[in-house]
Coordinates of C-alpha atoms in Angstrom, one line a residue:
M162 CA 0.0 0.0 0.0
K163 CA 1.2 3.5 -0.8
A164 CA -0.2 6.2 1.5
L165 CA 0.2 9.9 2.1
F166 CA -0.5 11.5 5.5
I167 CA -1.0 15.2 5.9
G168 CA 0.5 15.7 9.3
G169 CA 1.5 12.3 10.7
T170 CA 3.3 13.2 13.9
G171 CA 0.4 14.0 16.2
T172 CA -1.2 12.0 19.0
I173 CA -3.4 10.0 16.7
S174 CA -1.3 9.9 13.6
S175 CA 2.1 9.0 15.2
A176 CA 0.9 5.5 16.2
I177 CA -0.6 4.9 12.8
T178 CA 2.7 6.0 11.2
K179 CA 4.7 3.6 13.4
Q180 CA 2.5 0.6 12.8
L181 CA 2.3 1.2 9.0
V182 CA 6.1 1.4 8.7
E183 CA 6.4 -1.9 10.7
Q184 CA 3.9 -3.5 8.2
G185 CA 6.0 -2.4 5.2
C186 CA 3.7 0.3 3.9
E187 CA 5.2 2.9 1.5
L188 CA 4.3 5.9 3.6
Y189 CA 4.8 9.5 2.8
L190 CA 4.3 12.4 5.3
L191 CA 3.5 15.9 4.1
N192 CA 4.2 18.4 6.9
R193 CA 6.4 21.4 7.8
G194 CA 9.1 19.2 9.5
N195 CA 8.7 20.6 13.0
R196 CA 8.2 17.2 14.7
N197 CA 9.9 14.7 12.3
A198 CA 12.9 13.9 14.5
A199 CA 11.2 11.0 16.2
L200 CA 9.8 9.4 13.0
P201 CA 10.7 5.8 12.3
T202 CA 13.2 4.9 9.6
G203 CA 11.5 4.3 6.3
V204 CA 9.1 7.2 6.2
N205 CA 9.3 9.3 3.0
L206 CA 9.1 13.0 3.9
I207 CA 7.6 15.8 1.8
Q208 CA 8.4 19.0 3.6
A209 CA 6.0 21.7 2.8
D210 CA 3.1 23.7 4.2
I211 CA -0.1 22.1 3.0
N212 CA -1.6 25.7 2.9
D213 CA 0.8 26.5 0.1
E214 CA -1.3 24.7 -2.5
A215 CA 0.7 25.6 -5.6
H216 CA 3.9 24.4 -4.0
V217 CA 2.3 21.1 -2.8
A218 CA 0.8 20.5 -6.3
E219 CA 4.3 20.7 -7.8
L220 CA 5.8 18.3 -5.2
I221 CA 3.1 15.6 -5.8
E222 CA 2.8 16.2 -9.5
N223 CA 4.2 12.7 -10.4
L224 CA 2.8 10.9 -7.4
A225 CA -0.4 8.9 -6.8
F226 CA -1.6 7.1 -3.7
D227 CA -3.9 4.3 -2.6
V228 CA -4.8 6.4 0.5
V229 CA -4.5 10.0 1.4
A230 CA -5.4 11.0 5.0
D231 CA -5.6 14.5 6.4
F232 CA -5.1 14.7 10.1
I233 CA -4.9 18.5 10.4
A234 CA -8.0 19.8 8.5
F235 CA -10.5 21.7 10.7
E236 CA -12.5 23.9 8.3
P237 CA -14.3 23.2 4.9
A238 CA -11.9 25.5 3.0
Q239 CA -9.0 23.1 3.9
L240 CA -11.0 20.2 2.5
E241 CA -11.8 22.2 -0.6
R242 CA -8.0 22.6 -1.1
D243 CA -7.5 18.8 -0.5
Y244 CA -10.1 18.0 -3.1
R245 CA -8.4 20.1 -5.7
L246 CA -5.0 18.5 -4.8
F247 CA -6.0 14.9 -4.6
K248 CA -9.2 14.2 -6.5
D249 CA -7.3 12.5 -9.3
K250 CA -4.4 11.1 -7.1
T251 CA -6.0 8.7 -4.6
K252 CA -8.2 5.7 -4.4
Q253 CA -9.4 6.7 -0.9
F254 CA -9.4 10.0 1.0
M255 CA -9.7 9.8 4.8
F256 CA -10.7 12.7 6.9
I257 CA -10.3 12.9 10.7
S258 CA -13.4 14.4 12.1
S259 CA -14.4 14.2 15.8
A260 CA -16.9 12.3 18.0
S261 CA -17.7 15.7 19.5
A262 CA -19.7 16.3 16.3
Y263 CA -22.4 14.0 17.6
Q264 CA -25.6 15.4 19.0
T265 CA -25.0 17.4 22.2
P266 CA -26.8 16.9 24.5
L267 CA -27.5 13.3 23.4
S268 CA -31.0 12.0 23.2
D269 CA -29.5 8.5 23.8
Y270 CA -26.2 8.1 25.6
R271 CA -25.4 5.1 23.3
I272 CA -23.7 6.5 20.2
T273 CA -23.7 4.9 16.8
E274 CA -22.7 6.4 13.5
G275 CA -26.4 7.1 13.0
T276 CA -26.5 9.5 15.9
P277 CA -27.4 13.0 14.6
L278 CA -24.6 15.5 14.2
S279 CA -25.2 18.7 16.2
N280 CA -23.2 20.7 18.7
P281 CA -24.5 24.2 19.7
Y282 CA -21.8 24.6 22.3
W283 CA -18.6 24.2 20.3
Q284 CA -17.5 25.9 17.0
Y285 CA -14.8 23.3 16.6
S286 CA -17.4 20.6 16.3
R287 CA -19.6 22.5 14.0
N288 CA -16.6 23.1 11.7
K289 CA -16.0 19.4 11.6
I290 CA -19.6 18.8 10.7
A291 CA -19.4 21.3 7.9
C292 CA -16.2 19.5 6.7
E293 CA -18.1 16.2 6.7
D294 CA -21.0 17.7 4.8
Y295 CA -18.6 19.1 2.1
L296 CA -16.9 15.7 1.6
M297 CA -20.1 13.8 1.4
K298 CA -21.3 16.2 -1.3
Q299 CA -18.1 15.5 -3.3
Y300 CA -18.7 11.7 -2.8
R301 CA -22.3 11.9 -3.9
E302 CA -21.9 14.3 -6.8
H303 CA -18.4 13.4 -8.1
G304 CA -17.5 10.0 -6.7
F305 CA -14.7 11.3 -4.6
P306 CA -13.8 8.2 -2.5
I307 CA -14.0 9.5 1.0
T308 CA -14.0 7.8 4.4
I309 CA -14.8 9.9 7.5
V310 CA -13.2 8.8 10.8
R311 CA -14.4 10.1 14.2
P312 CA -12.1 9.7 17.1
S313 CA -13.1 10.5 20.6
H314 CA -10.7 11.1 23.5
T315 CA -7.4 9.5 22.2
Y316 CA -4.2 9.7 24.2
D317 CA -0.6 8.6 24.0
E318 CA 2.5 8.6 26.3
R319 CA 3.2 12.3 26.0
S320 CA 0.2 13.7 27.8
I321 CA -2.1 12.6 30.6
P322 CA -5.7 12.6 29.4
L323 CA -7.9 14.8 31.6
G324 CA -11.1 16.7 31.7
V325 CA -10.0 20.0 33.2
H326 CA -6.5 21.5 32.5
G327 CA -4.9 24.7 31.4
G328 CA -3.7 25.9 28.1
R329 CA -0.2 24.4 28.6
G330 CA -1.3 20.8 29.0
S331 CA -2.1 18.4 31.8
W332 CA 1.2 18.2 33.7
Q333 CA 0.1 20.9 36.2
V334 CA -2.8 18.7 37.4
A335 CA -0.3 15.9 38.1
R336 CA 1.8 18.4 40.0
R337 CA -1.2 19.3 42.1
M338 CA -1.8 15.6 42.8
L339 CA 1.8 15.1 43.8
A340 CA 1.7 18.1 46.2
N341 CA -1.6 16.8 47.7
K342 CA -3.4 19.9 46.5
P343 CA -7.1 19.7 45.6
V344 CA -7.8 18.8 42.0
I345 CA -10.9 20.0 40.1
I346 CA -13.2 17.4 38.5
H347 CA -16.0 18.8 36.4
G348 CA -19.6 18.0 37.5
D349 CA -20.0 15.2 40.1
G350 CA -17.6 12.9 38.3
T351 CA -20.1 10.2 37.7
S352 CA -20.7 10.8 33.9
L353 CA -19.3 8.1 31.7
W354 CA -16.4 8.7 29.4
T355 CA -14.3 6.7 26.9
M356 CA -10.6 7.0 26.4
T357 CA -8.7 5.2 23.7
H358 CA -5.0 4.6 23.5
N359 CA -3.5 5.8 20.2
S360 CA -2.0 2.3 19.5
D361 CA -5.6 0.8 19.6
F362 CA -7.0 3.6 17.4
A363 CA -4.2 2.9 14.9
K364 CA -5.4 -0.7 14.5
G365 CA -8.9 0.4 13.6
F366 CA -7.7 3.1 11.3
I367 CA -5.3 0.9 9.4
G368 CA -8.1 -1.7 9.0
L369 CA -10.1 1.0 7.2
M370 CA -7.3 1.9 4.8
G371 CA -7.7 0.4 1.4
N372 CA -11.0 -1.1 2.6
I373 CA -13.6 -0.9 -0.3
H374 CA -16.4 -1.2 2.2
A375 CA -15.3 2.0 4.0
I376 CA -15.8 4.2 1.0
G377 CA -18.6 6.7 1.5
E378 CA -18.8 5.7 5.2
S379 CA -18.4 7.5 8.5
V380 CA -16.9 5.4 11.3
H381 CA -15.9 6.1 14.9
I382 CA -12.9 4.4 16.4
T383 CA -12.9 4.1 20.2
S384 CA -12.3 1.6 23.0
D385 CA -15.3 -0.3 24.3
E386 CA -14.3 0.6 27.9
S387 CA -16.5 3.1 29.8
V388 CA -15.3 4.8 33.0
T389 CA -16.5 7.7 35.1
W390 CA -14.4 10.8 35.5
N391 CA -14.0 9.9 39.2
Q392 CA -12.4 6.6 38.1
I393 CA -10.2 8.4 35.6
Y394 CA -8.8 10.7 38.2
E395 CA -8.4 7.9 40.7
I396 CA -6.4 5.9 38.1
I397 CA -4.1 8.9 37.5
A398 CA -3.5 9.5 41.2
D399 CA -2.8 5.8 41.7
A400 CA -0.3 5.8 38.8
L401 CA 1.4 8.8 40.5
G402 CA 1.4 6.9 43.9
V403 CA -0.7 9.5 45.7
K404 CA -4.1 9.8 47.2
L405 CA -6.6 11.8 45.2
N406 CA -7.9 15.1 46.8
A407 CA -10.8 15.9 44.5
V408 CA -13.1 18.9 44.4
H409 CA -16.2 18.7 42.2
V410 CA -17.2 21.8 40.4
S411 CA -20.2 22.5 38.1
S412 CA -19.2 22.5 34.4
E413 CA -21.3 25.6 33.9
F414 CA -19.4 27.4 36.6
L415 CA -16.1 26.4 35.2
A416 CA -17.1 27.6 31.7
A417 CA -18.3 30.9 33.2
C418 CA -15.1 31.7 35.1
S419 CA -12.3 30.6 32.8
K420 CA -10.4 32.1 29.9
V421 CA -10.0 28.5 28.5
D422 CA -12.9 27.4 26.3
Y423 CA -14.6 25.1 28.8
R424 CA -17.9 25.8 27.2
G425 CA -16.9 23.9 24.1
G426 CA -14.5 21.3 25.8
L427 CA -16.9 20.6 28.7
L428 CA -20.5 21.6 27.9
G429 CA -20.0 20.6 24.3
D430 CA -18.1 17.4 25.0
K431 CA -16.7 16.0 28.3
A432 CA -19.6 16.9 30.6
N433 CA -21.9 14.5 28.8
S434 CA -22.0 10.7 29.3
V435 CA -21.0 8.9 26.2
V436 CA -20.9 5.2 25.4
F437 CA -19.8 4.2 21.9
D438 CA -21.2 1.3 19.9
N439 CA -18.3 0.1 17.7
A440 CA -20.3 -2.6 15.9
K441 CA -19.9 -0.8 12.5
L442 CA -16.1 -0.6 12.9
K443 CA -16.0 -4.3 13.8
R444 CA -18.1 -5.2 10.7
L445 CA -15.6 -3.3 8.5
V446 CA -12.5 -4.5 10.5
P447 CA -13.4 -7.8 12.0
E448 CA -10.0 -8.2 13.7
F449 CA -10.3 -4.9 15.6
V450 CA -10.2 -5.0 19.4
A451 CA -8.9 -2.3 21.8
T452 CA -6.5 -4.1 24.1
T453 CA -5.1 -1.3 26.2
R454 CA -7.2 -1.0 29.4
L455 CA -7.2 2.6 30.7
D456 CA -5.4 1.9 34.0
Q457 CA -2.7 0.2 32.0
G458 CA -2.4 2.9 29.5
I459 CA -2.3 5.7 32.1
K460 CA 0.5 3.9 34.0
Q461 CA 2.5 3.8 30.8
T462 CA 1.9 7.5 30.2
V463 CA 2.7 8.6 33.7
A464 CA 5.9 6.5 33.8
Y465 CA 7.0 8.0 30.5
I466 CA 6.3 11.6 31.5
L467 CA 8.0 11.2 34.9
A468 CA 11.1 9.9 33.0
H469 CA 11.0 12.7 30.4
P470 CA 11.1 16.2 32.1
E471 CA 10.6 17.9 28.7
H472 CA 7.0 16.8 28.9
Q473 CA 6.6 18.4 32.4
T474 CA 5.4 21.8 31.4
E475 CA 4.4 24.0 34.3
D476 CA 1.3 26.2 34.1
K477 CA 1.3 28.6 37.0
E478 CA -1.6 30.6 35.7
F479 CA -3.8 27.5 35.7
D480 CA -2.6 26.5 39.1
A481 CA -3.5 29.9 40.5
W482 CA -6.9 29.7 38.8
C483 CA -7.7 26.3 40.4
D484 CA -6.9 27.8 43.8
K485 CA -9.2 30.8 43.1
V486 CA -12.1 28.6 42.0
I487 CA -11.8 26.3 45.1
Q488 CA -11.5 29.3 47.4
A489 CA -14.5 30.9 45.8
L490 CA -16.6 27.8 46.4
D491 CA -15.4 27.5 50.0
A492 CA -16.3 31.2 50.6
A493 CA -19.7 30.7 49.0
A494 CA -20.5 27.7 51.2
R495 CA -19.4 29.6 54.3
S496 CA -21.5 32.6 53.5
I497 CA -24.6 30.5 53.2
T498 CA -24.1 28.4 56.3
E499 CA -22.9 31.2 58.6

C-alpha cells in the first residue's frame, strides 16, 4: 500500500505512522518538518506547508496514492483545497473528524454512526460537521472516494488525558496531585467517558485503509471501555502513587469563570455521558479490538512523563486559577451556612 498523510506526527497519527512502517507500507508524510525527528526509519518526507497549495501541487505532480489522509483539517476550506489537490491522485481520501460532532446533549447516551450531528456549544465541532458535509457532497456528486473517521478522546504517552486542565497541557494537574493539592473534577464525576490509546486507534484506522467497504462511510474508532471521571482521576492518582484530593465543580461554573474554552470542551463534550457502539467498525474491520485498558495505558503514560522532564510543562496561571475557584466555592459555602 502507498499512502500519504498530511500531518503524521500528532497524538493520533504518530501511532498509525509507526504501525504502518512496521507493516511495510510505502508511507509519505507531508508536513512542515517541525516534529519529524522521532519518526521511524523508512518514512518518506515531503516537507511543505499544506496551505501553500501551488507548491504542494508541484511536489506531488508525479505521485499517486492508494490512500491520502488529512489529520490537520478543521474547516471546509481546507478540505476544498485537499479535493483540488488529490481528487485524481488517490483511491481513498480519509478525513479525521471528531466524535464531539455527535448530538449534544444526546437523546440517547449510546452513540452509533447514525446518531445525529449537532453541537450548539462548540464551534470546533460545528466546523468538523461542515467538513463532513462538504466531503459527502463530493462523494455523492463526483464520486470522490472518502472515508470519515471520528475519534473520541485519544491519548498517548506524551500527555495525561484529563477533563480540566490549562492551556499548557495536563502536567500541572499531576503536580497538584503530587503536592496533595485539591484537583478539580467537572460535575459530580459520575458521567461516563471513553478514552482510547492511540495504538488501539491505529489498529482500527489501518483496517479502514484500502477497505472498499469503508468508501462513503463514517466510522468512529474508540475503546469499548466506559469509565467515570471519578475513576479516571483515581487511576491517574494511583499511577502517581498518591491519594486523590478531589473537588467537584459544576461544568457551567467552570465555563463561566475561565479564559480557557470550557464551554466547548466541557459543555460541548466532556460533561456528557457517552458510550460508543463500535459494531460498525467491527463489521468493517473484524479483527479490531482495543486491548489497552485505561489503567494500564495511564500507568505507561505517567511513567513516560516522569522519566521525560521535557513533557513536564508548568502552568502557574492554571494552578492559581484552580486555587481561586476552590477558594470561591469554599467562601460561598461559608456565606450560606454562617
